[in-house]
Every structure is written in C-alpha cells, then in structure tokens.
Amino acid sequence: ETVLTQSPVTLSLSPGERATLSCRASQNVDSRYLAWYQHKLGQAPRLLIYGASSRASGIPDRFSGSGSGTDFTLTITRLEPEDFAVYYCQHLGPFGQGTKVEI
Amino acid sequence: QVQVVQSGADVKKPGSSVKVSCKASGGTFNSYDISWVRQAPGQGLEWMGGIIPMFGLTNYAQKFRGRVVITLDESASTAYMELTSLTSQDTAVYYCATATIPEAGGALDVWGQGTLVTASS
C-alpha cells in the first residue's frame, strides 16, 4: 500500500499570499489517480483536483495541481479567506495526513 | 446529478457493531464506485474501503480488514458500511462518497453529509 506524506503539516499565510502544498508518495504512482481535497470543519470534503492536474467542476482557477511519479504539488496562487482549511492528497484510496492552511 | 444522504447519528456500546447507510438520489449507484471515509476527532481523513458495483468487488484498507463490510443494495440505491467490534477509537464521523466523473480515476466528487458514530459505554 502506497503511503502519502504531506508537507508541511501546517502552513501559516495571509490572504493574497501563495500557498504551495506537497504530497510525496512512498513509491511511483499513476498520476491519473492522484486527487486533492479541501476539508473544512463541519463540512464534507470537497474535490479540488483529479488526475494530478485537472480541476473539478466549479473550482476556481487559483487552485492548480502538478507533479508525477512520487512528487505532487497543490498550489493556491492568491489565498482567499475561504481557502483556509485542511487539504488532503489521495491515491487509489489512502489519504495523506493533511496540510492545514491557517491565517 | 446524484446526491447521497446518510443515516443519522448513532451511539453504540464498545464491542458492538454499527451499520451506516448511504442512499443515492437523483441517480443510482450502479455505475459509480463508492468509498467510505472516516474522520476521528482531531485526526485526518481515513479511507476505510470501497465497492465497485460494476464488478461486484470490494476493497478494504488493511487496517479494517476483518472488521468492516461494505455492501450495496442496488434496487434501493443504498450502500452500507458495517463496522464490528467497536472501541472508543472508532468514534468518528463516517462519510460515504462516490466517484461520478468517468475520467477522474475514482476521485470522490459527491459526498454524503457525514454520520457521527460514538462508541461509548
């Protein structure tokens, strides 16, 4: 079973700044099955990115995904107040441990 | 667009079992893979397992094998997750989620509202 390790655990930023989140797999993975989710307290998780780089329907273009092999990145170009949340990567089931983006 | 609605909160005694349901509306589960994910207090998302209706196959995370069973009643468009031998560590919000985007490699785009299961004496 592939283990996904996300870094950093916490990212402290201000609105308008750029956020770069990392997801590293313990072995090469097929990027077609790499997804990113946003999760806010009291809500269901929300799919942001699938196939490592494709935005899900309704996701603003300030969210982008990239990467292949073992290293993947989620970038939020200009943080909006509603973007402060926990972000998870996932590959064929298992999730990473999450990165909390906080003010 | 399919939506999923889960059963309500439940309180169980340690050692007992819980069965959570997830009903599709505006569509059926027949073509969509279904996963169950949980979040314990203060913890991250944890994938428990899933079912592929097209092939009738189930797949469980190693941690839960032997303790979880995921089933699907296609006629009722309802999926179930049963977890046995509950301990306090199983207190969590349980989500069902489904993958409706054909080209998305199983990414979970439709989520239920979550079901709080509390295991306490």
PDB file of C-alpha atoms in Angstrom:
ATOM      1  CA  GLU A   1       0.000   0.000   0.000  1.00  0.00           C
ATOM      2  CA  THR A   2       1.420   3.367  -1.043  1.00  0.00           C
ATOM      3  CA  VAL A   3       1.942   5.863   1.785  1.00  0.00           C
ATOM      4  CA  LEU A   4       1.376   9.534   1.023  1.00  0.00           C
ATOM      5  CA  THR A   5       3.313  12.069   3.108  1.00  0.00           C
ATOM      6  CA  GLN A   6       2.194  15.684   3.008  1.00  0.00           C
ATOM      7  CA  SER A   7       4.262  18.705   3.946  1.00  0.00           C
ATOM      8  CA  PRO A   8       4.241  20.986   5.695  1.00  0.00           C
ATOM      9  CA  VAL A   9       1.822  19.866   8.407  1.00  0.00           C
ATOM     10  CA  THR A  10       0.760  23.496   8.924  1.00  0.00           C
ATOM     11  CA  LEU A  11       1.164  26.472   6.616  1.00  0.00           C
ATOM     12  CA  SER A  12       0.648  29.912   8.135  1.00  0.00           C
ATOM     13  CA  LEU A  13      -0.094  32.535   5.497  1.00  0.00           C
ATOM     14  CA  SER A  14      -2.121  35.676   4.886  1.00  0.00           C
ATOM     15  CA  PRO A  15      -4.902  36.332   2.368  1.00  0.00           C
ATOM     16  CA  GLY A  16      -3.418  37.194  -1.021  1.00  0.00           C
ATOM     17  CA  GLU A  17      -0.307  35.056  -0.490  1.00  0.00           C
ATOM     18  CA  ARG A  18       0.641  31.964  -2.456  1.00  0.00           C
ATOM     19  CA  ALA A  19       0.344  28.510  -0.884  1.00  0.00           C
ATOM     20  CA  THR A  20       2.402  25.539  -2.047  1.00  0.00           C
ATOM     21  CA  LEU A  21       1.485  22.146  -0.608  1.00  0.00           C
ATOM     22  CA  SER A  22       3.470  18.972  -1.197  1.00  0.00           C
ATOM     23  CA  CYS A  23       2.410  15.340  -1.382  1.00  0.00           C
ATOM     24  CA  ARG A  24       5.107  12.681  -1.663  1.00  0.00           C
ATOM     25  CA  ALA A  25       4.333   9.035  -2.404  1.00  0.00           C
ATOM     26  CA  SER A  26       6.389   6.157  -0.981  1.00  0.00           C
ATOM     27  CA  GLN A  27       6.662   4.705  -4.499  1.00  0.00           C
ATOM     28  CA  ASN A  28       5.903   5.804  -8.050  1.00  0.00           C
ATOM     29  CA  VAL A  29       2.186   6.192  -8.566  1.00  0.00           C
ATOM     30  CA  ASP A  30      -0.031   6.654 -11.585  1.00  0.00           C
ATOM     31  CA  SER A  31      -0.878  10.364 -11.659  1.00  0.00           C
ATOM     32  CA  ARG A  32      -4.270   9.593 -13.210  1.00  0.00           C
ATOM     33  CA  TYR A  33      -5.373   8.513  -9.745  1.00  0.00           C
ATOM     34  CA  LEU A  34      -3.923  11.380  -7.691  1.00  0.00           C
ATOM     35  CA  ALA A  35      -6.545  13.738  -6.220  1.00  0.00           C
ATOM     36  CA  TRP A  36      -6.617  16.722  -3.863  1.00  0.00           C
ATOM     37  CA  TYR A  37      -9.433  17.637  -1.476  1.00  0.00           C
ATOM     38  CA  GLN A  38     -10.300  20.607   0.707  1.00  0.00           C
ATOM     39  CA  HIS A  39     -11.901  19.944   4.088  1.00  0.00           C
ATOM     40  CA  LYS A  40     -13.457  22.478   6.411  1.00  0.00           C
ATOM     41  CA  LEU A  41     -14.696  21.791   9.922  1.00  0.00           C
ATOM     42  CA  GLY A  42     -18.280  20.566   9.970  1.00  0.00           C
ATOM     43  CA  GLN A  43     -18.469  20.090   6.206  1.00  0.00           C
ATOM     44  CA  ALA A  44     -17.934  17.195   3.847  1.00  0.00           C
ATOM     45  CA  PRO A  45     -14.640  17.161   1.958  1.00  0.00           C
ATOM     46  CA  ARG A  46     -14.631  18.830  -1.463  1.00  0.00           C
ATOM     47  CA  LEU A  47     -12.822  17.502  -4.519  1.00  0.00           C
ATOM     48  CA  LEU A  48     -10.465  20.127  -5.960  1.00  0.00           C
ATOM     49  CA  ILE A  49      -8.137  18.317  -8.356  1.00  0.00           C
ATOM     50  CA  TYR A  50      -8.184  14.912 -10.043  1.00  0.00           C
ATOM     51  CA  GLY A  51      -5.678  13.267 -12.327  1.00  0.00           C
ATOM     52  CA  ALA A  52      -2.991  15.326 -10.531  1.00  0.00           C
ATOM     53  CA  SER A  53      -3.779  18.486 -12.519  1.00  0.00           C
ATOM     54  CA  SER A  54      -7.430  18.662 -13.638  1.00  0.00           C
ATOM     55  CA  ARG A  55      -9.713  20.996 -11.721  1.00  0.00           C
ATOM     56  CA  ALA A  56     -13.065  19.618 -10.665  1.00  0.00           C
ATOM     57  CA  SER A  57     -16.217  21.410 -11.737  1.00  0.00           C
ATOM     58  CA  GLY A  58     -16.683  24.811 -10.099  1.00  0.00           C
ATOM     59  CA  ILE A  59     -13.181  25.012  -8.628  1.00  0.00           C
ATOM     60  CA  PRO A  60     -11.595  28.468  -9.079  1.00  0.00           C
ATOM     61  CA  ASP A  61      -8.536  28.693 -11.294  1.00  0.00           C
ATOM     62  CA  ARG A  62      -6.386  29.921  -8.394  1.00  0.00           C
ATOM     63  CA  PHE A  63      -6.166  26.208  -7.488  1.00  0.00           C
ATOM     64  CA  SER A  64      -3.762  24.155  -9.583  1.00  0.00           C
ATOM     65  CA  GLY A  65      -2.126  20.764  -9.299  1.00  0.00           C
ATOM     66  CA  SER A  66       1.051  19.375 -10.774  1.00  0.00           C
ATOM     67  CA  GLY A  67       3.514  16.549 -10.439  1.00  0.00           C
ATOM     68  CA  SER A  68       4.225  12.982 -11.414  1.00  0.00           C
ATOM     69  CA  GLY A  69       5.961   9.880 -10.132  1.00  0.00           C
ATOM     70  CA  THR A  70       6.365  10.392  -6.396  1.00  0.00           C
ATOM     71  CA  ASP A  71       6.093  14.197  -6.048  1.00  0.00           C
ATOM     72  CA  PHE A  72       2.896  16.200  -6.385  1.00  0.00           C
ATOM     73  CA  THR A  73       2.023  19.793  -5.591  1.00  0.00           C
ATOM     74  CA  LEU A  74      -1.144  21.752  -4.950  1.00  0.00           C
ATOM     75  CA  THR A  75      -0.754  25.488  -5.475  1.00  0.00           C
ATOM     76  CA  ILE A  76      -3.174  28.204  -4.449  1.00  0.00           C
ATOM     77  CA  THR A  77      -1.973  31.344  -6.185  1.00  0.00           C
ATOM     78  CA  ARG A  78      -3.762  34.017  -4.113  1.00  0.00           C
ATOM     79  CA  LEU A  79      -5.339  32.866  -0.892  1.00  0.00           C
ATOM     80  CA  GLU A  80      -8.891  33.976  -0.293  1.00  0.00           C
ATOM     81  CA  PRO A  81     -10.360  33.951   3.243  1.00  0.00           C
ATOM     82  CA  GLU A  82     -12.468  30.891   2.368  1.00  0.00           C
ATOM     83  CA  ASP A  83      -9.355  28.893   1.389  1.00  0.00           C
ATOM     84  CA  PHE A  84      -8.162  28.475   4.965  1.00  0.00           C
ATOM     85  CA  ALA A  85      -8.844  24.777   5.540  1.00  0.00           C
ATOM     86  CA  VAL A  86      -7.148  21.385   5.618  1.00  0.00           C
ATOM     87  CA  TYR A  87      -6.004  19.886   2.316  1.00  0.00           C
ATOM     88  CA  TYR A  88      -5.510  16.200   1.584  1.00  0.00           C
ATOM     89  CA  CYS A  89      -3.995  14.279  -1.282  1.00  0.00           C
ATOM     90  CA  GLN A  90      -5.288  10.809  -2.121  1.00  0.00           C
ATOM     91  CA  HIS A  91      -4.212   7.970  -4.357  1.00  0.00           C
ATOM     92  CA  LEU A  92      -6.439   4.941  -5.006  1.00  0.00           C
ATOM     93  CA  GLY A  93      -7.931   5.005  -1.547  1.00  0.00           C
ATOM     94  CA  PRO A  94      -5.467   6.137   1.135  1.00  0.00           C
ATOM     95  CA  PHE A  95      -5.123   9.810   2.019  1.00  0.00           C
ATOM     96  CA  GLY A  96      -2.110  11.787   3.116  1.00  0.00           C
ATOM     97  CA  GLN A  97      -2.203  13.103   6.668  1.00  0.00           C
ATOM     98  CA  GLY A  98      -3.233  16.579   5.526  1.00  0.00           C
ATOM     99  CA  THR A  99      -1.838  20.117   5.481  1.00  0.00           C
ATOM    100  CA  LYS A 100      -3.635  22.783   7.463  1.00  0.00           C
ATOM    101  CA  VAL A 101      -3.556  26.201   5.824  1.00  0.00           C
ATOM    102  CA  GLU A 102      -4.125  28.773   8.525  1.00  0.00           C
ATOM    103  CA  ILE A 103      -4.011  32.525   8.875  1.00  0.00           C
TER     104      ILE A 103
ATOM    105  CA  GLN B   1     -26.501  14.979 -10.594  1.00  0.00           C
ATOM    106  CA  VAL B   2     -26.533  12.232  -7.977  1.00  0.00           C
ATOM    107  CA  GLN B   3     -26.619  13.202  -4.311  1.00  0.00           C
ATOM    108  CA  VAL B   4     -26.103  10.937  -1.334  1.00  0.00           C
ATOM    109  CA  VAL B   5     -27.843  11.086   2.029  1.00  0.00           C
ATOM    110  CA  GLN B   6     -26.552   9.166   5.015  1.00  0.00           C
ATOM    111  CA  SER B   7     -28.311   7.748   8.046  1.00  0.00           C
ATOM    112  CA  GLY B   8     -28.374   9.676  11.294  1.00  0.00           C
ATOM    113  CA  ALA B   9     -26.013   9.771  14.254  1.00  0.00           C
ATOM    114  CA  ASP B  10     -25.662   6.641  16.351  1.00  0.00           C
ATOM    115  CA  VAL B  11     -24.341   5.696  19.777  1.00  0.00           C
ATOM    116  CA  LYS B  12     -23.038   2.173  20.330  1.00  0.00           C
ATOM    117  CA  LYS B  13     -21.542   0.216  23.189  1.00  0.00           C
ATOM    118  CA  PRO B  14     -17.937  -0.930  22.866  1.00  0.00           C
ATOM    119  CA  GLY B  15     -17.838  -4.431  21.435  1.00  0.00           C
ATOM    120  CA  SER B  16     -20.980  -3.971  19.380  1.00  0.00           C
ATOM    121  CA  SER B  17     -21.431  -3.196  15.678  1.00  0.00           C
ATOM    122  CA  VAL B  18     -22.728  -0.241  13.717  1.00  0.00           C
ATOM    123  CA  LYS B  19     -24.261  -0.137  10.248  1.00  0.00           C
ATOM    124  CA  VAL B  20     -24.364   3.186   8.397  1.00  0.00           C
ATOM    125  CA  SER B  21     -26.404   3.653   5.242  1.00  0.00           C
ATOM    126  CA  CYS B  22     -25.929   5.924   2.252  1.00  0.00           C
ATOM    127  CA  LYS B  23     -28.782   6.453  -0.211  1.00  0.00           C
ATOM    128  CA  ALA B  24     -28.398   7.922  -3.682  1.00  0.00           C
ATOM    129  CA  SER B  25     -30.934  10.367  -5.024  1.00  0.00           C
ATOM    130  CA  GLY B  26     -31.129  11.875  -8.488  1.00  0.00           C
ATOM    131  CA  GLY B  27     -29.417   8.804  -9.818  1.00  0.00           C
ATOM    132  CA  THR B  28     -28.230   5.355  -8.816  1.00  0.00           C
ATOM    133  CA  PHE B  29     -25.001   3.808  -7.605  1.00  0.00           C
ATOM    134  CA  ASN B  30     -24.955   1.222 -10.398  1.00  0.00           C
ATOM    135  CA  SER B  31     -22.173   2.888 -12.349  1.00  0.00           C
ATOM    136  CA  TYR B  32     -20.239   4.633  -9.597  1.00  0.00           C
ATOM    137  CA  ASP B  33     -17.554   3.394  -7.260  1.00  0.00           C
ATOM    138  CA  ILE B  34     -18.404   4.064  -3.611  1.00  0.00           C
ATOM    139  CA  SER B  35     -15.960   4.649  -0.780  1.00  0.00           C
ATOM    140  CA  TRP B  36     -16.284   5.010   2.966  1.00  0.00           C
ATOM    141  CA  VAL B  37     -14.033   7.524   4.718  1.00  0.00           C
ATOM    142  CA  ARG B  38     -13.914   8.452   8.385  1.00  0.00           C
ATOM    143  CA  GLN B  39     -12.505  11.261  10.493  1.00  0.00           C
ATOM    144  CA  ALA B  40     -11.899  10.703  14.195  1.00  0.00           C
ATOM    145  CA  PRO B  41     -11.724  13.743  16.487  1.00  0.00           C
ATOM    146  CA  GLY B  42      -8.541  15.696  15.851  1.00  0.00           C
ATOM    147  CA  GLN B  43      -7.436  13.293  13.115  1.00  0.00           C
ATOM    148  CA  GLY B  44      -7.271  13.366   9.336  1.00  0.00           C
ATOM    149  CA  LEU B  45      -9.346  11.628   6.706  1.00  0.00           C
ATOM    150  CA  GLU B  46      -9.002   7.852   6.705  1.00  0.00           C
ATOM    151  CA  TRP B  47     -10.110   5.698   3.792  1.00  0.00           C
ATOM    152  CA  MET B  48     -11.786   2.508   5.042  1.00  0.00           C
ATOM    153  CA  GLY B  49     -12.714   0.751   1.836  1.00  0.00           C
ATOM    154  CA  GLY B  50     -14.913   0.766  -1.196  1.00  0.00           C
ATOM    155  CA  ILE B  51     -17.123  -1.152  -3.555  1.00  0.00           C
ATOM    156  CA  ILE B  52     -17.141  -1.272  -7.353  1.00  0.00           C
ATOM    157  CA  PRO B  53     -20.733  -2.050  -8.323  1.00  0.00           C
ATOM    158  CA  MET B  54     -19.927  -2.827 -11.945  1.00  0.00           C
ATOM    159  CA  PHE B  55     -17.819  -5.809 -10.900  1.00  0.00           C
ATOM    160  CA  GLY B  56     -19.321  -6.504  -7.502  1.00  0.00           C
ATOM    161  CA  LEU B  57     -15.884  -6.101  -5.952  1.00  0.00           C
ATOM    162  CA  THR B  58     -14.953  -4.737  -2.553  1.00  0.00           C
ATOM    163  CA  ASN B  59     -11.570  -3.473  -1.369  1.00  0.00           C
ATOM    164  CA  TYR B  60     -10.701  -2.688   2.243  1.00  0.00           C
ATOM    165  CA  ALA B  61      -7.846  -0.813   3.871  1.00  0.00           C
ATOM    166  CA  GLN B  62      -5.571  -3.244   5.648  1.00  0.00           C
ATOM    167  CA  LYS B  63      -6.319  -1.632   8.996  1.00  0.00           C
ATOM    168  CA  PHE B  64     -10.018  -2.516   8.747  1.00  0.00           C
ATOM    169  CA  ARG B  65      -9.909  -5.943   7.064  1.00  0.00           C
ATOM    170  CA  GLY B  66     -11.921  -8.460   9.006  1.00  0.00           C
ATOM    171  CA  ARG B  67     -13.849  -5.749  10.838  1.00  0.00           C
ATOM    172  CA  VAL B  68     -15.649  -3.834   8.075  1.00  0.00           C
ATOM    173  CA  VAL B  69     -18.093  -4.954   5.422  1.00  0.00           C
ATOM    174  CA  ILE B  70     -19.349  -2.717   2.629  1.00  0.00           C
ATOM    175  CA  THR B  71     -22.421  -3.770   0.713  1.00  0.00           C
ATOM    176  CA  LEU B  72     -24.764  -2.342  -1.884  1.00  0.00           C
ATOM    177  CA  ASP B  73     -28.493  -2.834  -2.382  1.00  0.00           C
ATOM    178  CA  GLU B  74     -28.799  -1.708  -5.986  1.00  0.00           C
ATOM    179  CA  SER B  75     -32.584  -1.988  -6.005  1.00  0.00           C
ATOM    180  CA  ALA B  76     -32.727   0.549  -3.172  1.00  0.00           C
ATOM    181  CA  SER B  77     -29.776   2.628  -4.424  1.00  0.00           C
ATOM    182  CA  THR B  78     -28.334   2.293  -0.934  1.00  0.00           C
ATOM    183  CA  ALA B  79     -24.847   1.407   0.213  1.00  0.00           C
ATOM    184  CA  TYR B  80     -23.993   0.180   3.695  1.00  0.00           C
ATOM    185  CA  MET B  81     -20.901   0.110   5.854  1.00  0.00           C
ATOM    186  CA  GLU B  82     -20.895  -2.206   8.856  1.00  0.00           C
ATOM    187  CA  LEU B  83     -18.081  -1.958  11.403  1.00  0.00           C
ATOM    188  CA  THR B  84     -17.824  -4.599  14.111  1.00  0.00           C
ATOM    189  CA  SER B  85     -16.051  -4.924  17.465  1.00  0.00           C
ATOM    190  CA  LEU B  86     -16.284  -1.217  18.152  1.00  0.00           C
ATOM    191  CA  THR B  87     -13.902   0.517  20.540  1.00  0.00           C
ATOM    192  CA  SER B  88     -13.719   4.141  21.653  1.00  0.00           C
ATOM    193  CA  GLN B  89     -11.150   4.628  18.889  1.00  0.00           C
ATOM    194  CA  ASP B  90     -13.938   4.134  16.352  1.00  0.00           C
ATOM    195  CA  THR B  91     -15.733   7.277  17.496  1.00  0.00           C
ATOM    196  CA  ALA B  92     -15.693   9.351  14.322  1.00  0.00           C
ATOM    197  CA  VAL B  93     -17.667  10.992  11.564  1.00  0.00           C
ATOM    198  CA  TYR B  94     -18.188   8.460   8.782  1.00  0.00           C
ATOM    199  CA  TYR B  95     -18.656   9.630   5.197  1.00  0.00           C
ATOM    200  CA  CYS B  96     -19.749   7.805   2.110  1.00  0.00           C
ATOM    201  CA  ALA B  97     -18.562   9.250  -1.159  1.00  0.00           C
ATOM    202  CA  THR B  98     -18.893   8.326  -4.778  1.00  0.00           C
ATOM    203  CA  ALA B  99     -16.917   8.883  -7.959  1.00  0.00           C
ATOM    204  CA  THR B 100     -19.208  10.105 -10.729  1.00  0.00           C
ATOM    205  CA  ILE B 101     -16.667  11.666 -13.113  1.00  0.00           C
ATOM    206  CA  PRO B 102     -15.713   8.931 -15.604  1.00  0.00           C
ATOM    207  CA  GLU B 103     -12.303  10.392 -16.422  1.00  0.00           C
ATOM    208  CA  ALA B 104     -11.373  11.252 -12.830  1.00  0.00           C
ATOM    209  CA  GLY B 105      -9.731   7.965 -11.891  1.00  0.00           C
ATOM    210  CA  GLY B 106     -12.043   7.269  -8.997  1.00  0.00           C
ATOM    211  CA  ALA B 107     -11.710  10.696  -7.357  1.00  0.00           C
ATOM    212  CA  LEU B 108     -14.587  11.219  -4.927  1.00  0.00           C
ATOM    213  CA  ASP B 109     -16.683  14.127  -6.144  1.00  0.00           C
ATOM    214  CA  VAL B 110     -20.010  13.507  -4.390  1.00  0.00           C
ATOM    215  CA  TRP B 111     -20.033  13.181  -0.598  1.00  0.00           C
ATOM    216  CA  GLY B 112     -22.666  12.433   1.965  1.00  0.00           C
ATOM    217  CA  GLN B 113     -23.225  14.753   4.894  1.00  0.00           C
ATOM    218  CA  GLY B 114     -21.409  12.502   7.341  1.00  0.00           C
ATOM    219  CA  THR B 115     -22.672  10.318  10.184  1.00  0.00           C
ATOM    220  CA  LEU B 116     -21.346  10.697  13.724  1.00  0.00           C
ATOM    221  CA  VAL B 117     -20.832   7.336  15.393  1.00  0.00           C
ATOM    222  CA  THR B 118     -19.996   7.420  19.070  1.00  0.00           C
ATOM    223  CA  ALA B 119     -18.693   4.275  20.744  1.00  0.00           C
ATOM    224  CA  SER B 120     -19.123   4.742  24.472  1.00  0.00           C
ATOM    225  CA  SER B 121     -20.255   2.778  27.474  1.00  0.00           C
TER     226      SER B 121
END
